[in-house]
Coordinates of C-alpha atoms in Angstrom, one line a residue:
M30 CA 17.4 -16.9 37.6
S31 CA 16.3 -15.1 40.8
D32 CA 14.2 -12.0 40.9
R33 CA 17.4 -10.0 41.6
G34 CA 19.5 -11.8 39.0
T35 CA 20.2 -8.9 36.7
P36 CA 22.8 -6.1 37.4
T37 CA 20.2 -3.4 36.8
M38 CA 17.7 -4.7 39.3
S39 CA 20.4 -5.6 41.8
L40 CA 21.6 -2.0 41.6
L41 CA 18.1 -0.6 42.0
L42 CA 17.5 -2.7 45.1
A43 CA 20.8 -1.6 46.7
L44 CA 20.1 2.1 46.2
P45 CA 18.4 4.3 48.8
E46 CA 14.7 4.7 48.5
L47 CA 13.9 6.1 45.0
S48 CA 10.8 8.0 44.0
D49 CA 8.2 6.3 41.8
D50 CA 9.2 8.7 39.0
L51 CA 12.9 7.7 39.2
L52 CA 12.1 4.0 39.3
G53 CA 9.8 4.4 36.3
E54 CA 12.7 6.1 34.4
A55 CA 14.9 3.1 35.2
F56 CA 12.3 0.6 34.2
L57 CA 11.9 2.4 30.8
R58 CA 15.6 1.6 30.1
L59 CA 15.2 -2.1 30.5
P60 CA 15.7 -3.9 27.2
P61 CA 12.2 -4.2 25.5
D62 CA 13.2 -7.3 23.6
D63 CA 13.6 -9.2 26.8
P64 CA 10.3 -9.2 28.6
A65 CA 11.8 -11.4 31.4
C66 CA 13.4 -8.3 32.8
L67 CA 10.1 -6.5 33.3
L68 CA 8.5 -9.6 34.6
R69 CA 11.2 -10.1 37.3
A70 CA 10.9 -6.5 38.2
S71 CA 7.1 -6.9 38.7
L72 CA 7.7 -9.9 41.0
A73 CA 10.3 -8.1 43.2
C74 CA 7.8 -6.2 45.3
K75 CA 4.2 -4.8 45.2
R76 CA 5.4 -1.3 44.7
W77 CA 7.4 -2.1 41.6
R78 CA 4.5 -4.1 40.3
R79 CA 2.2 -1.1 40.8
I80 CA 4.5 1.2 38.8
L81 CA 4.8 -1.2 35.9
A82 CA 1.0 -1.7 35.8
D83 CA 0.3 2.0 35.7
P84 CA -1.3 3.1 32.4
V85 CA 1.0 6.2 32.3
F86 CA 4.1 4.0 32.5
R87 CA 2.8 1.8 29.7
R88 CA 2.0 4.7 27.5
R89 CA 5.5 6.2 28.0
H90 CA 7.0 2.7 27.4
R91 CA 5.3 2.6 24.0
E92 CA 6.3 6.1 23.1
L93 CA 10.0 5.4 23.9
H94 CA 10.1 1.9 22.3
R95 CA 8.1 2.6 19.1
T96 CA 9.2 -0.7 17.5
P97 CA 7.2 -3.7 18.7
S98 CA 9.2 -6.7 20.0
V99 CA 9.2 -10.0 18.1
M100 CA 7.7 -12.2 20.9
G101 CA 7.9 -15.4 18.8
F102 CA 6.6 -16.9 15.6
L103 CA 4.2 -19.4 14.2
C104 CA 5.1 -22.2 11.7
F105 CA 3.7 -25.4 10.3
A106 CA 4.3 -28.4 12.5
E107 CA 5.7 -31.1 10.2
G108 CA 4.5 -34.7 10.4
D109 CA 1.0 -33.9 11.7
A110 CA -2.1 -34.4 9.5
P111 CA -4.1 -32.8 8.2
Y112 CA -3.1 -29.5 9.7
A113 CA -1.0 -28.4 12.7
S114 CA 0.8 -25.3 13.6
R115 CA 3.2 -24.4 16.4
F116 CA 3.9 -21.2 18.3
V117 CA 7.6 -20.8 19.1
T118 CA 8.4 -18.3 21.8
N119 CA 11.4 -16.0 21.2
N120 CA 12.2 -15.8 24.9
P121 CA 11.3 -19.0 26.8
A122 CA 12.6 -17.3 30.0
S123 CA 10.0 -14.6 29.9
G124 CA 7.6 -16.5 32.1
G125 CA 4.5 -14.9 30.6
R126 CA 2.2 -15.2 27.7
P127 CA 2.2 -16.2 24.9
A128 CA 3.9 -19.5 25.8
A129 CA 5.2 -22.1 23.3
R130 CA 2.6 -24.6 22.3
D131 CA 1.4 -26.9 19.6
L132 CA -1.8 -26.1 17.8
P133 CA -3.3 -29.3 16.3
G134 CA -6.0 -28.9 13.7
R135 CA -4.8 -25.3 12.9
H136 CA -3.2 -24.2 9.7
V137 CA -1.7 -20.7 10.1
L138 CA -2.5 -18.2 7.3
D139 CA -1.5 -14.9 8.8
C140 CA -0.3 -13.1 11.9
R141 CA -0.7 -9.3 12.4
H142 CA -1.6 -6.7 15.0
G143 CA -1.7 -9.1 17.9
R144 CA -3.9 -11.7 16.2
V145 CA -3.4 -15.0 14.4
L146 CA -5.5 -16.3 11.5
F147 CA -6.0 -20.0 11.1
L148 CA -7.7 -22.4 8.7
A149 CA -9.4 -25.1 10.8
P150 CA -11.6 -28.1 10.2
R151 CA -15.3 -27.2 10.8
P152 CA -17.3 -29.5 13.1
S153 CA -19.8 -31.5 11.0
L154 CA -22.2 -34.3 11.5
G155 CA -21.7 -35.6 8.0
T156 CA -18.8 -37.3 6.4
E157 CA -17.8 -34.4 4.2
L158 CA -15.0 -32.3 5.7
S159 CA -15.4 -28.5 5.6
Y160 CA -13.2 -25.7 6.9
E161 CA -13.6 -22.3 8.7
L162 CA -11.4 -19.3 9.5
V163 CA -10.5 -18.8 13.1
V164 CA -8.9 -15.7 14.7
W165 CA -6.9 -16.3 17.8
N166 CA -5.4 -13.8 20.4
P167 CA -2.3 -15.5 21.8
L168 CA -2.2 -13.1 24.8
T169 CA -5.7 -13.9 26.1
N170 CA -6.1 -17.3 24.3
E171 CA -9.5 -16.1 23.0
Q172 CA -10.6 -17.2 19.6
R173 CA -13.4 -16.3 17.2
C174 CA -14.8 -18.5 14.5
L175 CA -15.8 -16.5 11.4
P176 CA -19.1 -17.1 9.5
R177 CA -18.5 -19.2 6.4
P178 CA -18.0 -17.1 3.2
S179 CA -19.9 -17.9 0.0
P180 CA -18.6 -19.9 -1.8
P181 CA -17.2 -22.1 0.9
L182 CA -13.4 -22.0 1.4
M183 CA -12.6 -25.3 -0.2
D184 CA -14.8 -24.5 -3.2
V185 CA -13.0 -21.3 -4.1
A186 CA -10.6 -22.2 -6.9
G187 CA -10.2 -25.7 -5.6
G188 CA -9.0 -24.4 -2.2
Y189 CA -6.3 -22.1 -3.6
F190 CA -6.7 -18.9 -1.6
N191 CA -5.0 -16.7 0.9
A192 CA -6.2 -14.5 3.7
A193 CA -4.9 -11.7 6.0
V194 CA -6.0 -10.4 9.5
L195 CA -5.6 -6.8 10.5
C196 CA -6.8 -4.3 13.1
S197 CA -10.0 -2.5 12.0
A198 CA -8.3 0.9 12.7
A199 CA -5.3 0.2 10.5
M200 CA -6.6 2.6 7.9
E201 CA -7.0 5.4 10.5
G202 CA -3.3 5.3 11.6
C203 CA -3.6 3.0 14.7
D204 CA -0.2 2.4 16.3
H205 CA -1.3 -1.2 17.2
S206 CA 0.0 -1.0 20.7
M207 CA -3.3 -1.7 22.4
C208 CA -5.6 -2.9 19.7
H209 CA -5.1 -6.7 20.0
G210 CA -8.4 -7.1 21.8
G211 CA -10.4 -4.7 19.6
P212 CA -12.3 -5.0 16.4
F213 CA -10.5 -6.6 13.4
R214 CA -10.9 -7.4 9.7
V215 CA -10.1 -10.5 7.6
A216 CA -9.4 -10.1 3.9
L217 CA -9.9 -13.2 1.7
A218 CA -8.5 -13.4 -1.8
W219 CA -8.9 -16.2 -4.3
G220 CA -8.8 -16.8 -8.1
H221 CA -10.5 -18.8 -10.8
G222 CA -9.6 -18.9 -14.4
L223 CA -8.5 -15.4 -15.5
V224 CA -10.2 -13.6 -12.6
M225 CA -9.1 -12.8 -9.0
H226 CA -11.7 -12.1 -6.3
A227 CA -11.6 -10.6 -2.8
R228 CA -13.9 -9.7 0.1
V229 CA -13.4 -8.6 3.7
Y230 CA -14.9 -9.7 7.0
S231 CA -15.7 -7.1 9.7
S232 CA -15.8 -8.3 13.4
E233 CA -18.0 -5.4 14.2
K234 CA -20.7 -6.4 11.7
D235 CA -19.9 -10.1 11.9
S236 CA -20.4 -10.4 8.2
W237 CA -18.6 -10.5 4.9
S238 CA -18.7 -7.8 2.3
E239 CA -19.7 -8.4 -1.3
P240 CA -16.9 -9.8 -3.4
I241 CA -15.0 -7.7 -5.9
S242 CA -13.0 -8.9 -8.9
V243 CA -10.3 -8.1 -11.3
Q244 CA -9.2 -9.8 -14.5
H245 CA -5.6 -10.4 -15.3
P246 CA -4.4 -7.7 -17.7
R247 CA -2.2 -10.2 -19.6
R248 CA -5.0 -12.7 -19.8
M249 CA -2.7 -15.1 -17.9
L250 CA -4.4 -18.3 -16.8
F251 CA -5.0 -18.6 -13.1
H252 CA -2.1 -19.7 -10.9
P253 CA -2.6 -21.0 -7.4
M254 CA -2.0 -18.2 -4.8
L255 CA 1.2 -18.7 -3.0
P256 CA 0.9 -19.3 0.7
Y257 CA 3.4 -16.7 1.7
P258 CA 2.3 -14.1 4.3
S259 CA 0.7 -10.9 3.0
T260 CA 2.1 -7.4 3.7
I261 CA 0.1 -4.2 4.5
V262 CA 1.2 -0.7 3.5
G263 CA -1.3 2.0 4.6
D264 CA -4.7 0.6 3.8
T265 CA -3.4 -1.7 1.0
L266 CA -2.7 -5.4 1.3
Y267 CA -0.3 -7.3 -1.0
F268 CA -0.6 -11.0 -1.7
H269 CA 1.8 -13.1 -3.7
Y270 CA -0.2 -14.3 -6.6
S271 CA 2.5 -16.2 -8.5
L272 CA 6.2 -16.1 -8.8
K273 CA 5.8 -13.1 -11.1
Y274 CA 2.7 -11.3 -10.2
A275 CA 1.0 -10.0 -7.0
L276 CA -2.5 -9.0 -5.9
E277 CA -2.9 -5.4 -4.6
Y278 CA -6.1 -5.0 -2.5
Q279 CA -7.0 -1.4 -1.5
L280 CA -9.3 -1.9 1.4
G281 CA -10.7 1.6 1.7
A282 CA -11.5 2.0 -2.0
Q283 CA -12.4 -1.7 -2.3
R284 CA -10.2 -2.0 -5.5
L285 CA -8.2 -4.9 -6.8
S286 CA -5.2 -4.7 -9.1
I287 CA -2.5 -7.1 -10.3
I288 CA 1.1 -5.8 -10.2
E289 CA 4.3 -7.3 -11.4
E290 CA 6.9 -8.4 -8.8
P291 CA 10.6 -7.5 -9.2
P292 CA 12.6 -9.6 -11.7
R293 CA 14.4 -12.5 -10.0
Q294 CA 17.8 -14.0 -10.6
V295 CA 16.3 -17.4 -10.4
P296 CA 12.5 -17.4 -11.2
K297 CA 11.7 -20.3 -8.9
I298 CA 13.2 -18.6 -5.8
S299 CA 10.5 -16.9 -3.8
A300 CA 10.6 -13.3 -2.6
F301 CA 8.9 -11.5 0.3
F302 CA 7.1 -8.2 0.3
V303 CA 8.4 -6.0 3.1
R304 CA 7.7 -2.5 4.4
P305 CA 11.1 -1.1 5.4
M306 CA 11.3 0.6 8.8
G307 CA 10.9 4.4 8.4
E308 CA 9.5 4.1 4.9
D309 CA 5.9 4.3 3.7
G310 CA 6.1 2.5 0.4
L311 CA 6.2 -1.2 -0.6
G312 CA 9.5 -3.1 -0.6
C313 CA 10.5 -6.5 -1.7
M314 CA 13.4 -8.8 -0.7
D315 CA 14.9 -11.8 -2.4
V316 CA 18.1 -13.8 -2.4
E317 CA 20.7 -13.3 -5.2
E318 CA 24.1 -14.8 -5.9
D319 CA 27.3 -13.7 -7.7
E320 CA 30.7 -15.2 -8.1
T321 CA 31.8 -14.4 -4.5
S322 CA 28.8 -14.1 -2.3
L323 CA 25.1 -14.7 -1.4
R324 CA 23.2 -11.6 -0.7
L325 CA 19.8 -10.3 0.4
Q326 CA 18.6 -7.8 -2.3
L327 CA 16.1 -5.2 -1.3
W328 CA 13.8 -3.5 -3.9
S329 CA 11.5 -0.5 -3.6
R330 CA 8.4 0.2 -5.6
E331 CA 8.6 3.6 -7.1
A332 CA 5.4 5.6 -7.9
A333 CA 4.5 6.0 -11.5
G334 CA 6.1 9.0 -13.2
S335 CA 5.1 11.1 -16.2
D336 CA 7.4 9.0 -18.5
S337 CA 6.4 5.6 -17.2
D338 CA 3.1 5.1 -19.0
G339 CA 1.4 5.4 -15.6
V340 CA 2.9 2.1 -14.3
A341 CA 4.9 1.9 -11.1
G342 CA 8.3 0.2 -11.3
W343 CA 10.8 -1.5 -9.0
T344 CA 14.3 -0.1 -8.2
K345 CA 17.1 -2.0 -6.6
G346 CA 18.2 -0.8 -3.2
R347 CA 20.4 -2.0 -0.4
A348 CA 22.2 -5.4 -0.7
I349 CA 23.2 -7.3 2.4
D350 CA 26.0 -10.0 2.3
L351 CA 24.6 -13.2 3.8
E352 CA 28.1 -14.6 4.3
K353 CA 28.7 -11.8 6.9
L354 CA 25.2 -11.9 8.4
L355 CA 24.8 -15.5 9.3
P356 CA 27.1 -17.5 11.6
N357 CA 30.2 -19.3 10.3
G358 CA 29.2 -22.6 8.7
A359 CA 25.6 -21.7 8.2
L360 CA 26.1 -21.6 4.4
P361 CA 27.9 -24.1 2.2
S362 CA 31.4 -23.1 1.1
P363 CA 31.8 -22.2 -2.6
R364 CA 34.5 -24.8 -3.1
W365 CA 32.0 -27.6 -2.2
T366 CA 29.3 -26.5 -4.7
S367 CA 30.0 -27.2 -8.3
V368 CA 26.4 -27.1 -9.5
P369 CA 25.2 -23.7 -10.6
S370 CA 22.8 -22.0 -8.2
S371 CA 23.3 -24.8 -5.6
R372 CA 24.4 -22.3 -3.0
L373 CA 21.4 -20.1 -3.9
S374 CA 19.1 -23.0 -3.1
S375 CA 20.7 -23.4 0.3
V376 CA 19.2 -20.3 1.8
Q377 CA 15.6 -19.1 1.8
L378 CA 13.6 -16.2 3.2
L379 CA 11.0 -17.5 5.6
G380 CA 9.4 -14.4 7.1
F381 CA 9.5 -10.7 7.8
A382 CA 8.2 -9.0 11.0
E383 CA 6.2 -5.9 9.9
G384 CA 7.2 -2.7 11.6
T385 CA 10.6 -4.0 12.6
D386 CA 14.0 -4.7 10.9
V387 CA 13.7 -8.4 11.7
I388 CA 13.6 -11.2 9.1
F389 CA 13.8 -14.9 9.3
V390 CA 16.2 -16.9 7.1
G391 CA 16.3 -20.7 6.6
T392 CA 19.3 -22.7 5.5
W393 CA 19.0 -25.9 3.5
A394 CA 21.2 -28.9 2.7
C395 CA 20.3 -31.5 0.1
N396 CA 16.7 -30.1 -0.1
H397 CA 16.2 -30.6 3.6
P398 CA 15.8 -27.6 6.0
R399 CA 18.7 -27.3 8.5
A400 CA 18.1 -24.2 10.7
V401 CA 16.1 -21.0 11.1
Y402 CA 17.9 -17.8 12.0
M403 CA 16.3 -14.6 13.3
V404 CA 18.2 -11.6 11.8
E405 CA 18.2 -8.0 12.8
L406 CA 19.1 -6.1 9.6
D407 CA 20.2 -2.8 11.2
S408 CA 22.5 -4.3 13.9
G409 CA 23.6 -7.4 11.9
R410 CA 22.8 -9.7 14.8
A411 CA 21.7 -13.2 13.9
R412 CA 20.9 -16.2 16.1
K413 CA 19.4 -19.6 15.5
V414 CA 15.8 -19.8 16.8
F415 CA 14.5 -23.1 15.4
D416 CA 15.6 -26.3 13.7
K417 CA 13.5 -26.4 10.6
C418 CA 10.4 -25.0 9.0
N419 CA 9.3 -23.8 5.6
L420 CA 7.5 -20.5 6.5
V421 CA 7.6 -18.2 9.5
F422 CA 4.7 -15.9 10.6
P423 CA 6.3 -13.5 13.2
Y424 CA 4.2 -12.5 16.2
T425 CA 5.0 -8.9 17.5
S426 CA 3.7 -7.0 20.5
F427 CA 4.4 -4.0 22.7
C428 CA 4.7 -6.4 25.7
I429 CA 4.9 -5.5 29.4
P430 CA 4.4 -8.8 31.2
V431 CA 3.5 -7.9 34.8
T432 CA 1.3 -9.7 37.2
D433 CA -1.9 -8.1 38.5
A434 CA -1.1 -5.1 40.7
S435 CA -3.3 -6.4 43.5
S436 CA -1.5 -9.8 43.6
T437 CA 0.2 -10.6 46.9
T438 CA 2.1 -13.6 45.6
E439 CA 5.8 -13.5 44.9
G440 CA 5.9 -16.0 42.0
P441 CA 4.5 -15.9 38.5
G442 CA 1.0 -17.2 38.1
D443 CA -1.8 -17.7 35.7
N444 CA -2.9 -14.1 36.1
A445 CA 0.2 -12.8 34.2
S446 CA -0.7 -10.3 31.5
G447 CA 1.3 -9.7 28.4
G448 CA -0.3 -6.9 26.5
A449 CA 0.7 -3.3 26.5

């Protein structure tokens, strides 16, 4: 598409000379989930590029569009050993960063606040393979290898662990619009026997904290931590510990707790922790089935009351009909499924983009993945974004992809910037 290929920009170019303020107001109304519009505007002329690169415009853009855009997602690349991940861009036409790419030797663990956390083989002169944690910034392509925790990663519970990356200012109310290049933390959680452990890495100190521990209150034997993405609410991280329990890690207080997850219609079907838009508490989402439909069921965790023995509980909330949400033919027809719960196993939650209303749903047939759909819960829009994967780690950003204001070229180049 040409630089003048959208109706909005064609109209702007046809109008008499507008002031910078009026042009800025028009640019603010361009769709934030389509960075290609802003990129084409920045390439139209040097004056437009200067307006879009202005820090005042960028601040107003963030204030108007408070919800970050889902720029893409990371998933595991199948068929590559021992580890490989893939970044899938949400809008290939954007022309800026981050671009779609394969990431061999990288096993994605988490993605949050403009950073991605990987497990990667550690260079070694010996024959024994070891691993390290690597934090990657997709916008700048910078990466940082973390010092090895003790015990080493593959020695903690036989390699069963999970980890999360987050902005260092998350506990101070950062809006995460400009922090992707700043200091960060990595929380590591693992279990052994009846005890769960956790510790946190600080990029400012370049060191790990002392580990803290909690024993399972039901004296339940250790279960391998599930590899699903964590969720953060305030200064508290939540990791799926098993199909019934979760680990609550309060970063400020450095306190660990084990909580129960909501009851599930089918125990083996996984759920995802979510933080609903506009709400401060923890939510959870899973897939349920009745005689007529498949639905997404939302749960909210209620604070402990005076009559609840001091234990917080789960309350059912909104239910969303998947039959109406996904395109026709995405789910098997009830008349073709005679085995109980066979339709329930044909759909799976794959990911949730924090701070947005976007989820990722995968459809399955005969135990093989068929398609991945990105779903906007508020609008009900759904579209296919990938063929198959087992988990999705969404990448969000307040993105204004403009070229350098001093550039004299008219085409996109390597100096494109994507962070706002």
